Short mmCIF file of C-alpha atoms in Angstrom, two decimals:
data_model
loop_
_atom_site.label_atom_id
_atom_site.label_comp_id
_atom_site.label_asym_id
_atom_site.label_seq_id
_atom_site.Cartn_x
_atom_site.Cartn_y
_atom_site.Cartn_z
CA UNK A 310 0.00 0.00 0.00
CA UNK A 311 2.49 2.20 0.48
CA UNK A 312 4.72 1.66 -2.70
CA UNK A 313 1.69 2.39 -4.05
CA UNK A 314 0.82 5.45 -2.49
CA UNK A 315 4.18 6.59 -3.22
CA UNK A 316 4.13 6.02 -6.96
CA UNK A 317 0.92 7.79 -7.13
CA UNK A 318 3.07 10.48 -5.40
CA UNK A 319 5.71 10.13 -7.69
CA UNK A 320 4.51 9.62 -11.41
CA UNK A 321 3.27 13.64 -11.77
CA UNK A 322 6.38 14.68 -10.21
CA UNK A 323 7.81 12.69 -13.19
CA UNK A 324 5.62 14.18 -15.58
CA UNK A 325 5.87 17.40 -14.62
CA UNK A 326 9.33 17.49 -14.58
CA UNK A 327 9.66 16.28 -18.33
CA UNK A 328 7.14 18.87 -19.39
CA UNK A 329 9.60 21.23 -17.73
CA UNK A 330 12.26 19.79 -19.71
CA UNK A 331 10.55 20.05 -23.14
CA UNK A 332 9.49 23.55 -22.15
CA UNK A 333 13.01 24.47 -21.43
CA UNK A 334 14.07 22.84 -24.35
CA UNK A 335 11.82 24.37 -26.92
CA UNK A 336 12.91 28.30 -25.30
CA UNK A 337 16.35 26.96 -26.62
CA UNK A 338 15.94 25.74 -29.70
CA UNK A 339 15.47 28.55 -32.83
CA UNK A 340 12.26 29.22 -34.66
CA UNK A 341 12.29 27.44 -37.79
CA UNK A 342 9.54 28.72 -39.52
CA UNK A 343 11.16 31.11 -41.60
CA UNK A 344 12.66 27.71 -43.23
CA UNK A 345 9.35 26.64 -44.68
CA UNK A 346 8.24 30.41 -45.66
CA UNK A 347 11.45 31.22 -47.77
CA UNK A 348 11.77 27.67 -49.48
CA UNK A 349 7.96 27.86 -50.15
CA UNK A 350 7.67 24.59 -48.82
CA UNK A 351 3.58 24.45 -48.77
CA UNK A 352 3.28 25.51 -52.54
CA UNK A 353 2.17 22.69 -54.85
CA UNK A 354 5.07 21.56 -56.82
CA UNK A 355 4.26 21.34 -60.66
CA UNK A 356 5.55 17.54 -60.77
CA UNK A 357 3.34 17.10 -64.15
CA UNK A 358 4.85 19.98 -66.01
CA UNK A 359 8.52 19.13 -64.80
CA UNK A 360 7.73 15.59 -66.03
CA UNK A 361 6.78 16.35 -69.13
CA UNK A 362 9.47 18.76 -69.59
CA UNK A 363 12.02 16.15 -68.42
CA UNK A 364 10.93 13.57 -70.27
CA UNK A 365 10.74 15.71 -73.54
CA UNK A 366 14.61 16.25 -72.28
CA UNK A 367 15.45 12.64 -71.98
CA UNK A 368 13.93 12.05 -75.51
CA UNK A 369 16.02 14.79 -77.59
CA UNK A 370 19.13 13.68 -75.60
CA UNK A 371 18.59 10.05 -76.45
CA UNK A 372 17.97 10.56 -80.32
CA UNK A 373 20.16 13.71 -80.94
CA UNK A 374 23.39 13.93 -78.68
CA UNK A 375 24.07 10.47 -77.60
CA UNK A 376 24.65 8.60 -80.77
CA UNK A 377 27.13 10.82 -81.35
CA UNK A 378 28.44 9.67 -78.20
CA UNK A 379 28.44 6.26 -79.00
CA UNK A 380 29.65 6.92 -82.76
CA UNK A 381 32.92 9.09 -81.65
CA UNK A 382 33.27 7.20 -78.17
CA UNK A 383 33.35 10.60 -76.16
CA UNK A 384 33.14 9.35 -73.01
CA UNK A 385 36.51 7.81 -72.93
CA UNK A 386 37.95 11.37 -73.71
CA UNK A 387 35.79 13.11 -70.98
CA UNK A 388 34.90 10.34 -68.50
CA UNK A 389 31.31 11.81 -68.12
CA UNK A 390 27.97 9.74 -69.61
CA UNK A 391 25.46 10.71 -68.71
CA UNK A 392 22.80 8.90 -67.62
CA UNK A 393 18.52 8.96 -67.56
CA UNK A 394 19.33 8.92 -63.49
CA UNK A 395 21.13 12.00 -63.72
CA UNK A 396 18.78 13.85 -66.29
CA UNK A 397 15.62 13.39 -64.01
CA UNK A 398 17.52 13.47 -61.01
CA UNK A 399 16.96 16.64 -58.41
CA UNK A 400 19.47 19.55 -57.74
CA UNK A 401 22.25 18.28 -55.42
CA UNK A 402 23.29 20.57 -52.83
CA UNK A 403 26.82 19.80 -51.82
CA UNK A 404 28.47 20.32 -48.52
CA UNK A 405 32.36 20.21 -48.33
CA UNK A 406 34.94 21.77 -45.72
CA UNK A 407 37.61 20.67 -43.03
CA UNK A 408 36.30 18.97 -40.03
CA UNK A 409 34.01 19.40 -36.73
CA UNK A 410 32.87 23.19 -38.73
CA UNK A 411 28.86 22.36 -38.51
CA UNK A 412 28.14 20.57 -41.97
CA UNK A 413 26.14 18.03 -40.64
CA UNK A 414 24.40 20.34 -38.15
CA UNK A 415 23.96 22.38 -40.99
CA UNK A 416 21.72 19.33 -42.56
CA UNK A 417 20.22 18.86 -39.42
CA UNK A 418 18.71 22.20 -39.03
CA UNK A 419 17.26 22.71 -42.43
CA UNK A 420 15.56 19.22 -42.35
CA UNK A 421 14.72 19.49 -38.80
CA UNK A 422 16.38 16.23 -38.49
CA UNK A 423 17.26 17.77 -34.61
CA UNK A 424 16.51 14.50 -31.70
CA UNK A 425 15.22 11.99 -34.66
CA UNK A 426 16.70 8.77 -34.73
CA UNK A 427 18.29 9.57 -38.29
CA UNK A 428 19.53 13.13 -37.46
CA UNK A 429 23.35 12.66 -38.67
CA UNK A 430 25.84 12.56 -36.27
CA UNK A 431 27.90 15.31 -34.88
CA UNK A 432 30.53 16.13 -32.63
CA UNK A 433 33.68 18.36 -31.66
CA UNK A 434 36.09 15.07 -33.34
CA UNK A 435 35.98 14.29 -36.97
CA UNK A 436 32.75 12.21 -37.07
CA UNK A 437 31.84 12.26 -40.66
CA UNK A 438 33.61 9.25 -42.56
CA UNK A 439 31.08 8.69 -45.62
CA UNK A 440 29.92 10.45 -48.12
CA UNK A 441 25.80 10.75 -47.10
CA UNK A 442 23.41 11.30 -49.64
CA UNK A 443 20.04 12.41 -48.04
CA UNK A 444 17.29 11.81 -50.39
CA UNK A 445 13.12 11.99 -50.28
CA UNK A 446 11.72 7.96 -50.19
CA UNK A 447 8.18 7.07 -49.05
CA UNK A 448 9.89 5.85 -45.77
CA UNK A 449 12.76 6.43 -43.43
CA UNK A 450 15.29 3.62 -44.20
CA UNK A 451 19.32 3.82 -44.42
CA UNK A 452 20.85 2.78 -48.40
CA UNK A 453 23.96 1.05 -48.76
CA UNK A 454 26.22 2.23 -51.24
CA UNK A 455 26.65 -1.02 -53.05
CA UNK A 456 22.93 -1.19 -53.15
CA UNK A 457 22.98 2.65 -54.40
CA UNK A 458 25.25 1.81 -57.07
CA UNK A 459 23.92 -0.91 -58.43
CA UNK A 460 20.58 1.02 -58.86
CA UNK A 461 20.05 2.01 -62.15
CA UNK A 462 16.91 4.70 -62.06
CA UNK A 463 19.26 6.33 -59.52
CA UNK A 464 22.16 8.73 -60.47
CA UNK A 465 24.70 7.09 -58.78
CA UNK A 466 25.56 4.00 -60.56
CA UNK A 467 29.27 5.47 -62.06
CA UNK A 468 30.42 5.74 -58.20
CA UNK A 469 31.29 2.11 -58.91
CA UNK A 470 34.13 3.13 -60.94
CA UNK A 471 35.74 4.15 -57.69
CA UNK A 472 36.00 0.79 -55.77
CA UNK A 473 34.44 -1.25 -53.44
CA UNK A 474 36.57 0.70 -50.24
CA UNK A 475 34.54 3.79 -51.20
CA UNK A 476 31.09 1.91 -51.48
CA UNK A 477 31.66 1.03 -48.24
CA UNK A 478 31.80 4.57 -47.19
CA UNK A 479 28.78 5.75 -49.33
CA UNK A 480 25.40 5.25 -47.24
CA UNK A 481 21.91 6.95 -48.72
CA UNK A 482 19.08 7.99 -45.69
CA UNK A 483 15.73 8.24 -47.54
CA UNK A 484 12.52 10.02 -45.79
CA UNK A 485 9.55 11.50 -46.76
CA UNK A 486 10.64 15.37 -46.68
CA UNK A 487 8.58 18.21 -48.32
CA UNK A 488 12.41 20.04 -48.97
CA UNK A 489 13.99 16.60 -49.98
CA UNK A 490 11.01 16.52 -52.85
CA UNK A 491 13.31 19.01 -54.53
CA UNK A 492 16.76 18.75 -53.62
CA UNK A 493 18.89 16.16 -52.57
CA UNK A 494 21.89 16.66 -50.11
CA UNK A 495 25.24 15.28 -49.57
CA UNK A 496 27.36 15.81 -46.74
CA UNK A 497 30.77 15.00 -47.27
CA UNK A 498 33.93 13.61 -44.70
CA UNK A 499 35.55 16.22 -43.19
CA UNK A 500 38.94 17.45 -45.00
CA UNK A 501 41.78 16.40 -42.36
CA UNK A 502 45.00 18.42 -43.83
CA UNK A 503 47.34 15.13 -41.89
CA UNK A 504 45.74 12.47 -43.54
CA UNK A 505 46.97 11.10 -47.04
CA UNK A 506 44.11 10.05 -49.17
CA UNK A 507 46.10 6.26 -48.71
CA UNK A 508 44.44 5.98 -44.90
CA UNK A 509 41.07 6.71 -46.87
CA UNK A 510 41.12 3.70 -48.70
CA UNK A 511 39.59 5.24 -51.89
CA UNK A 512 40.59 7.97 -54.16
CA UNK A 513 39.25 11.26 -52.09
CA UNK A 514 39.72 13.38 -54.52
CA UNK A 515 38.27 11.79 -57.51
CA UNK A 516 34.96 11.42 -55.61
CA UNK A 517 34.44 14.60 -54.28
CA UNK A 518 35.60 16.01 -58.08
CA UNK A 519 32.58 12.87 -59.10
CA UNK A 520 30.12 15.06 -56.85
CA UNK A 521 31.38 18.72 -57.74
CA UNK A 522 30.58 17.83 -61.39
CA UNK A 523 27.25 17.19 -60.53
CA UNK A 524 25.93 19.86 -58.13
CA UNK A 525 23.80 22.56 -58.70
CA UNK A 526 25.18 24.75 -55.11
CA UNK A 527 27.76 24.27 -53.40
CA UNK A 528 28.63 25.02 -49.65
CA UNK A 529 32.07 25.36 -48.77
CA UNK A 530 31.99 26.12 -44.54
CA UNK A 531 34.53 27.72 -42.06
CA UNK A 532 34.27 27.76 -38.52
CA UNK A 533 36.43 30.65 -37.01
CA UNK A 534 38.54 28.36 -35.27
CA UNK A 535 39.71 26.72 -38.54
CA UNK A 536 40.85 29.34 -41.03
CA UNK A 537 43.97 28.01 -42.27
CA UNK A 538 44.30 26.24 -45.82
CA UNK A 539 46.56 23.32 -46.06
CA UNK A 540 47.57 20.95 -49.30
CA UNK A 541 43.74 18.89 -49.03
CA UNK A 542 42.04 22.22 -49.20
CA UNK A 543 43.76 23.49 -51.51
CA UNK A 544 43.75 20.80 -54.08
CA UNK A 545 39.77 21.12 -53.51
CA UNK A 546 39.52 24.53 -54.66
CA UNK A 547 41.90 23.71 -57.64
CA UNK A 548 38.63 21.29 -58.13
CA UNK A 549 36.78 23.78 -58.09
CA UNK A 550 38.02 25.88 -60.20
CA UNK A 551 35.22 27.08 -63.56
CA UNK A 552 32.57 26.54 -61.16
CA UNK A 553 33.04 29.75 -59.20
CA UNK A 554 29.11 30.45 -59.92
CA UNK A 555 28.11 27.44 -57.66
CA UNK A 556 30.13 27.92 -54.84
CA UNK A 557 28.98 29.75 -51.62
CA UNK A 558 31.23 29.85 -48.52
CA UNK A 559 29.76 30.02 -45.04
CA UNK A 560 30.96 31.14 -42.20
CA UNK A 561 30.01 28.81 -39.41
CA UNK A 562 29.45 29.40 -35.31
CA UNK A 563 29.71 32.99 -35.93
CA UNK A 564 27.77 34.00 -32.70
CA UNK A 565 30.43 32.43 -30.68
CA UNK A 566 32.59 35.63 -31.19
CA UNK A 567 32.05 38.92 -30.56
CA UNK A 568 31.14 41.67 -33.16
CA UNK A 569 34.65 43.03 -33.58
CA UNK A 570 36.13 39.80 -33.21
CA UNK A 571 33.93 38.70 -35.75
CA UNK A 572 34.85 41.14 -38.49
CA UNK A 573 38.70 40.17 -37.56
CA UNK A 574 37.75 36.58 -38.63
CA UNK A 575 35.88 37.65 -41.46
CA UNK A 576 38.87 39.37 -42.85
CA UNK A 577 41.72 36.61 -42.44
CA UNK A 578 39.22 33.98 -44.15
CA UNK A 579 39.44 35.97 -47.45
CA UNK A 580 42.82 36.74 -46.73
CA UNK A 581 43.13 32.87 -46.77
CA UNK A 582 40.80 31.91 -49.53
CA UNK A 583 42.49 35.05 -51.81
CA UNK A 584 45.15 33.30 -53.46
CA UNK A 585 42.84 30.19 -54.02
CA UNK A 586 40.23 31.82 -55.61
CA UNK A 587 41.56 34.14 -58.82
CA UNK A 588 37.77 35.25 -60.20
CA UNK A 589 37.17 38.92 -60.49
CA UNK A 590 34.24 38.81 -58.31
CA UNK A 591 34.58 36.34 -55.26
CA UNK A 592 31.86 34.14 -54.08
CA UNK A 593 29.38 35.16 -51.71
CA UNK A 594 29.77 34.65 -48.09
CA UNK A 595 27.30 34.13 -45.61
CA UNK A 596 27.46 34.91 -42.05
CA UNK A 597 25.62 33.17 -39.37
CA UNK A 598 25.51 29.90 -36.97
CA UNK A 599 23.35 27.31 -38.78
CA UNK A 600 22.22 24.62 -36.26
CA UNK A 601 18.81 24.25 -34.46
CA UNK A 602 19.50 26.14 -31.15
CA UNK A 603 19.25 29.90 -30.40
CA UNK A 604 21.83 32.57 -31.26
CA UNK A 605 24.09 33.21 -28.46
CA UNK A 606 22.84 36.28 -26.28
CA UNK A 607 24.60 39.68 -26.86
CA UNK A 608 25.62 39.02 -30.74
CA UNK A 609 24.16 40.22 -33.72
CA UNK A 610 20.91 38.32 -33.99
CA UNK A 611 19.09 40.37 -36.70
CA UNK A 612 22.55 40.43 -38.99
CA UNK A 613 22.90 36.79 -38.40
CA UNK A 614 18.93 35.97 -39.53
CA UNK A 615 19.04 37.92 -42.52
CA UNK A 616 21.86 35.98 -43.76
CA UNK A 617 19.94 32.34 -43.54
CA UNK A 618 17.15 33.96 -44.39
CA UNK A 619 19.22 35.50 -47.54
CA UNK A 620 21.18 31.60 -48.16
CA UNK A 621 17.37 30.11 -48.12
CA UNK A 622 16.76 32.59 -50.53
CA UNK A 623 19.70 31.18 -52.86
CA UNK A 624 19.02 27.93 -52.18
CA UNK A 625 15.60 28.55 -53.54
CA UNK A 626 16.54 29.88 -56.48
CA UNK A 627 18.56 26.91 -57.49
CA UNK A 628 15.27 24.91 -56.75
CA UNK A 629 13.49 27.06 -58.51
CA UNK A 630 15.33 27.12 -61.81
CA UNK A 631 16.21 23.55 -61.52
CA UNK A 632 15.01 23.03 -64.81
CA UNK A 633 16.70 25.53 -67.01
CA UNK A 634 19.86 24.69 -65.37
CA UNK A 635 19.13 20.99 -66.42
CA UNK A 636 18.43 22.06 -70.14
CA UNK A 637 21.58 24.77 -70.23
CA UNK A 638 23.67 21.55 -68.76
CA UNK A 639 22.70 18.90 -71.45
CA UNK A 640 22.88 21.70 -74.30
CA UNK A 641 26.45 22.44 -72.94
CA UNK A 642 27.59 18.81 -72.95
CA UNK A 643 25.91 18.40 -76.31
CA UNK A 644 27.96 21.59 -77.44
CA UNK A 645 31.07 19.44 -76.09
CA UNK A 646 30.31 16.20 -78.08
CA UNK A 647 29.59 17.90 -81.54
CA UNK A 648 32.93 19.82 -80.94
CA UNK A 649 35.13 16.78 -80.35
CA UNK A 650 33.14 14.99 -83.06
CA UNK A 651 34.26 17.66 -85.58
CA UNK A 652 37.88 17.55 -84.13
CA UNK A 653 37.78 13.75 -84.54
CA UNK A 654 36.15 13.64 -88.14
CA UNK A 655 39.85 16.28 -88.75
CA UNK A 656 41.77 14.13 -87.64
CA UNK A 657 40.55 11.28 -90.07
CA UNK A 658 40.34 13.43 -93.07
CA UNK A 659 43.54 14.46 -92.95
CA UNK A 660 44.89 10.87 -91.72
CA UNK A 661 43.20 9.93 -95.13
CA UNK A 662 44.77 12.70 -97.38
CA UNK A 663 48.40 12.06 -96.11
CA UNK A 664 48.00 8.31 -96.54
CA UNK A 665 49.75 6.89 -99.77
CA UNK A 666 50.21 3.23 -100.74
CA UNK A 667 53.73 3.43 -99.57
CA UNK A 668 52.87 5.14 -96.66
CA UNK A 669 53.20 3.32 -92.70
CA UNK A 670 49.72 4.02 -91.50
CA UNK A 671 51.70 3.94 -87.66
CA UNK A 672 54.02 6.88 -88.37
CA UNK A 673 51.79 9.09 -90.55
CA UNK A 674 48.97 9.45 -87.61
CA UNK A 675 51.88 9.02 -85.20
CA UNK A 676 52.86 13.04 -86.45
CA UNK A 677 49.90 14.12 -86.95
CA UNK A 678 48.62 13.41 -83.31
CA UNK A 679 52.08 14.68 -82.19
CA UNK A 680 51.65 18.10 -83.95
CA UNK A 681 47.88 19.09 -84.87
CA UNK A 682 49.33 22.46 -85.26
CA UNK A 683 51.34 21.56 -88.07
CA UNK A 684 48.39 20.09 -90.13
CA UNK A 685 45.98 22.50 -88.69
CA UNK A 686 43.38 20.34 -86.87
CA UNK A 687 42.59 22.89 -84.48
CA UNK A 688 42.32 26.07 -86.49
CA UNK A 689 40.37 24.62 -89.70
CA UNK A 690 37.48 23.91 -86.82
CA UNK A 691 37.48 27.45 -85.78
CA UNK A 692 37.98 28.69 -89.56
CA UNK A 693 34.81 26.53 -90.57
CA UNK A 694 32.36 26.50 -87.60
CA UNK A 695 31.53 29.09 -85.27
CA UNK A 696 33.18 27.00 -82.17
CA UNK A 697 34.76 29.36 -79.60
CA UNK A 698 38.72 28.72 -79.44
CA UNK A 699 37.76 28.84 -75.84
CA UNK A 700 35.41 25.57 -75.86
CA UNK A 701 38.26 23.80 -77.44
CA UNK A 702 39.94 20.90 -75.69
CA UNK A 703 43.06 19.92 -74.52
CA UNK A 704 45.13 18.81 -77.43
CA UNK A 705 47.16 16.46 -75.42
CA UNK A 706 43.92 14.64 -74.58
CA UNK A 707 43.60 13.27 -77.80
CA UNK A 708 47.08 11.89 -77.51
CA UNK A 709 45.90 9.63 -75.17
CA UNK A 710 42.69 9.47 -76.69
CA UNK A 711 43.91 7.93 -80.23
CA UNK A 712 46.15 6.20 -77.81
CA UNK A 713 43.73 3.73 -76.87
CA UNK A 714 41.09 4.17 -79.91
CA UNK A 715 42.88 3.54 -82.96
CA UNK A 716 42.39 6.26 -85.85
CA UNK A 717 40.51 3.42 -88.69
CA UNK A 718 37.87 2.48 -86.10
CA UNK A 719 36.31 6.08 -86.79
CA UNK A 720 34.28 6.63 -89.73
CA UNK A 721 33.81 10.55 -91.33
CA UNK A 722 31.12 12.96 -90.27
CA UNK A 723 29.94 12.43 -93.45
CA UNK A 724 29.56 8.81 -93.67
CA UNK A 725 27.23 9.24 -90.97
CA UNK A 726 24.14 9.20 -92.09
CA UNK A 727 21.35 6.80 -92.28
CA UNK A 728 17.76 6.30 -94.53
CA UNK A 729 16.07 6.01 -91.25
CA UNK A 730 17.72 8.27 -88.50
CA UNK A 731 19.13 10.97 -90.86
CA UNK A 732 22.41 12.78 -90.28
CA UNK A 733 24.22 12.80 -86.93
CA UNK A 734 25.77 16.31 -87.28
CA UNK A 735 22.59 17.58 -88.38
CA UNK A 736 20.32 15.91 -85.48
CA UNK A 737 22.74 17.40 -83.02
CA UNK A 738 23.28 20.96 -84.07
CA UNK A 739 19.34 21.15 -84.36
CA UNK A 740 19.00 20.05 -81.00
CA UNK A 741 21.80 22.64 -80.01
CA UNK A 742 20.13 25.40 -82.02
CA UNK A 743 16.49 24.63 -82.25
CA UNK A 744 15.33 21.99 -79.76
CA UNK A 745 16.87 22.36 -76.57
CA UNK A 746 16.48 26.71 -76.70
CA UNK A 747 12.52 25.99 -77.76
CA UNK A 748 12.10 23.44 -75.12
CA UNK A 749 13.99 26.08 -72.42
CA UNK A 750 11.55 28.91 -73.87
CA UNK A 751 8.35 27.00 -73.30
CA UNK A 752 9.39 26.30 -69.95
CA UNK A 753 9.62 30.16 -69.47
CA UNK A 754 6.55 31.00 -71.07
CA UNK A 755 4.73 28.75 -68.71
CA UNK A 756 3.59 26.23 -71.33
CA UNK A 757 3.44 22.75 -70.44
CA UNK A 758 5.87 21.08 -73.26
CA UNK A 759 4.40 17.91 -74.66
CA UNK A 760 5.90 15.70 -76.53
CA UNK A 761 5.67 15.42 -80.66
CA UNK A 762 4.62 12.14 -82.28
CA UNK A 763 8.00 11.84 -83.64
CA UNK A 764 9.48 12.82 -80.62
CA UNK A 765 7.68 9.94 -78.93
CA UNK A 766 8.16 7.61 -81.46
CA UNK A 767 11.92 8.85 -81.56
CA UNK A 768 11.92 8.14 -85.34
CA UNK A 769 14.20 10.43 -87.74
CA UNK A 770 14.24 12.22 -90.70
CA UNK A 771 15.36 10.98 -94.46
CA UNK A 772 18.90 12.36 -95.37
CA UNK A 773 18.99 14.70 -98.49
CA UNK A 774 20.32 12.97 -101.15
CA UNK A 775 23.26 16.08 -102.29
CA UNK A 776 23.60 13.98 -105.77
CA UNK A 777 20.16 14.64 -107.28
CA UNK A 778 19.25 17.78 -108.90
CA UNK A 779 16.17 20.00 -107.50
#
């Protein structure tokens, strides 16, 4: 009787004293409701024009741009095919920097991921050792890599190409997140400058060059306490270097200084990022402390809101436009394949024209793949098309490039035609020049972009016969 009594005494103490402790709790942690107001998280999402769009994307892709591909084998000069995973695949928000400087609180806070069971973990050590790609699903489960890679519909089926060691270190967390329905995000291991890529296991570089090929923004974060830029960090802005328009850096934990102390820091992280960064107009930098508890008292609260509220803003503009950038992406690469097509078909023709029947086929390609100059590979394409001598490749690339694809297994531009699918270099500068802009305009306008019968049917048209009179 009297254990009872006393648990009768004893269970609202109990409760009371947790309420206390959630009500103490929630005075600590931040309002997050400016999240869901600047991402515009309750809109409706226009999935069915995107999908139309997308797959209209897919289709002109498939019949215009990649049998050229195939034909002039230019993903063994490039290393980059794409796939229908990474066409209809979301922006990827990427999240790089040296250790224990809030990336994975950062993740935390704007998924509210914050006392879950799958909130990722953090600490004042180097906790991050995989690469975590955080993804919508229907559920909340934890993905393998090897199971990630082996997926086809998803985009990360070349990460095989890296190893198993890496797999290993690749895990995916799906959930059913209104902000993961448009973006995916990857938080990356922390960059130790003492560690040699060796200890890793797996080519560190390589991957996170994998990843900064394929994202739409990129975070690059600082704490104050870790300013300085060693040989790792420095060898990932060489990475980065031509996609200066992605990259934002973040200051991280900034309420744990005072204001003048603050504006000290401020100034030795560009006077640290300076030499790295040779652009004319450096990358924005945002000031605050992103994780879910409340700004430390007596700093500059208002300054430090304004600049999430102004990186939510950027963030959502990347959402936003995730389709143009998708369309200006594949138009770029196609622009890529049609100019190493044309610098490929140069090479043959004027392999063929210094051939003679006494001729060693070995020697004769041999110069001319020593010294393009000499035979003017290079400067007959910018004579006869309007390529930009700045889109042109490396010309020691195709050293290695006829290294391992012998000259005779490539046929002539304009042997590559067909009854059926019509002209190669004409189905790829009309998707360059007609398709893909039309297709970016409609999405503009605020049509919804259907596809054409022959579109859908992906049939071709008949090449023009140039040896019968009109």
């Amino acid at each position: 009787m009297k254990v009872l009594v006393s648990l009768c005494v004893f269970l609202p103490l109990l409760a009371l004293a947790t309420a206390e402790e959630e009500a103490v709790l929630e005075s600590i942690l931040r309002d997050r409701s400016h999240i869901e107001e600047t991402l515009r998280l309750a809109a409706d999402d226009k999935a069915g024009d995107y999908a139309a769009a997308l797959q209209r994307l897919r289709k002109i892709y498939h019949n215009s741009i990649r049998p050229m591909e195939q034909a002039y084998k230019y993903n063994e000069l490039r290393q980059h095919e794409i796939s229908d995973g990474e066409i209809t695949s979301k922006p990827m928000v990427l999240f790089l920097g040296p250790w224990s400087v809030g990336k994975s609180s950062m993740v935390n806070y704007l998924l509210g991921l914050q006392d879950t069971p799958y909130q990722l973990y953090t600490g004042a050590e180097p906790t991050t050792s995989e690469f975590t790609v955080i993804m919508h699903g229907e559920k909340i489960r934890t993905v393998e890599g090897i199971v990630m890679a082996a997926d086809s519909s998803r985009s990360f089926s070349p990460l095989e190409k890296f190893g198993q060691n890496f797999l290993e270190k690749l895990v995916g967390i799906e959930m059913p997140h209104k902000l993961l329905e448009r973006v995916t995000f990857v938080d990356t291991p922390g960059i130790i400058e003492n560690r040699k890529q060796q200890e890793r296991g797996y080519p560190f570089n390589d991957v996170c060059q994998w990843f900064i090929d394929r994202a739409d923004l990129i975070f690059v974060v600082f704490d104050p306490t870790k300013l300085d830029v060693g040989l790792e960090l420095e060898m990932l802005f060489r990475q980065l270097k031509g996609r200066e328009s992605q990259i934002r850096i973040i200051l991280n934990k900034a309420d744990s200084l005072a204001t003048q102390d603050l504006m000290r820091v401020y100034g030795a992280l560009f006077w640290s990022l300076a030499p790295l960064i040779n652009v004319t107009e450096p990358p924005r930098v945002y000031v605050s402390s992103f994780w879910p508890y409340d700004y430390a008292p007596d700093t500059s609260r208002e300054l430090f809101k304004r600049e999430e509220i102004s990186l939510l803003e950027d963030l959502n503009q990347v959402i936003e436009n995730r389709l143009e950038n998708k369309i200006a992406f594949i138009r770029q690469h196609g622009i890529r394949v049609r100019i190493h097509a044309l610098l490929v078909d140069r090479y043959v023709q004027t392999f063929k024209e210094k051939m003679s029947f006494f001729s060693d086929p070995e020697l004769v390609f041999k110069e001319i793949v020593e010294d393009p100059d000499k035979f003017y590979i290079f400067k007959s394409i910018l004579a006869k098309t309007n390529v930009s001598k700045f889109d042109l490749p490396n010309r020691d690339a195709y050293r290695d490039f006829f290294g391992i694809n012998p000259v005779s297994s490539f046929k002539q531009l304009s042997a590559q035609c067909s009854y059926i699918g019509g002209c190669l270099l004409e189905k790829i500068e009309r998707a360059i020049t007609q398709e893909l802009p039309t297709l970016l305009g409609s999405i503009n306008s605020g049509k919804n972009p259907t596809l054409s019968s022959c579109e859908a049917t992906g049939c071709g048209e008949k090449p023009k016969n140039r040896y019968r009179r009109n």
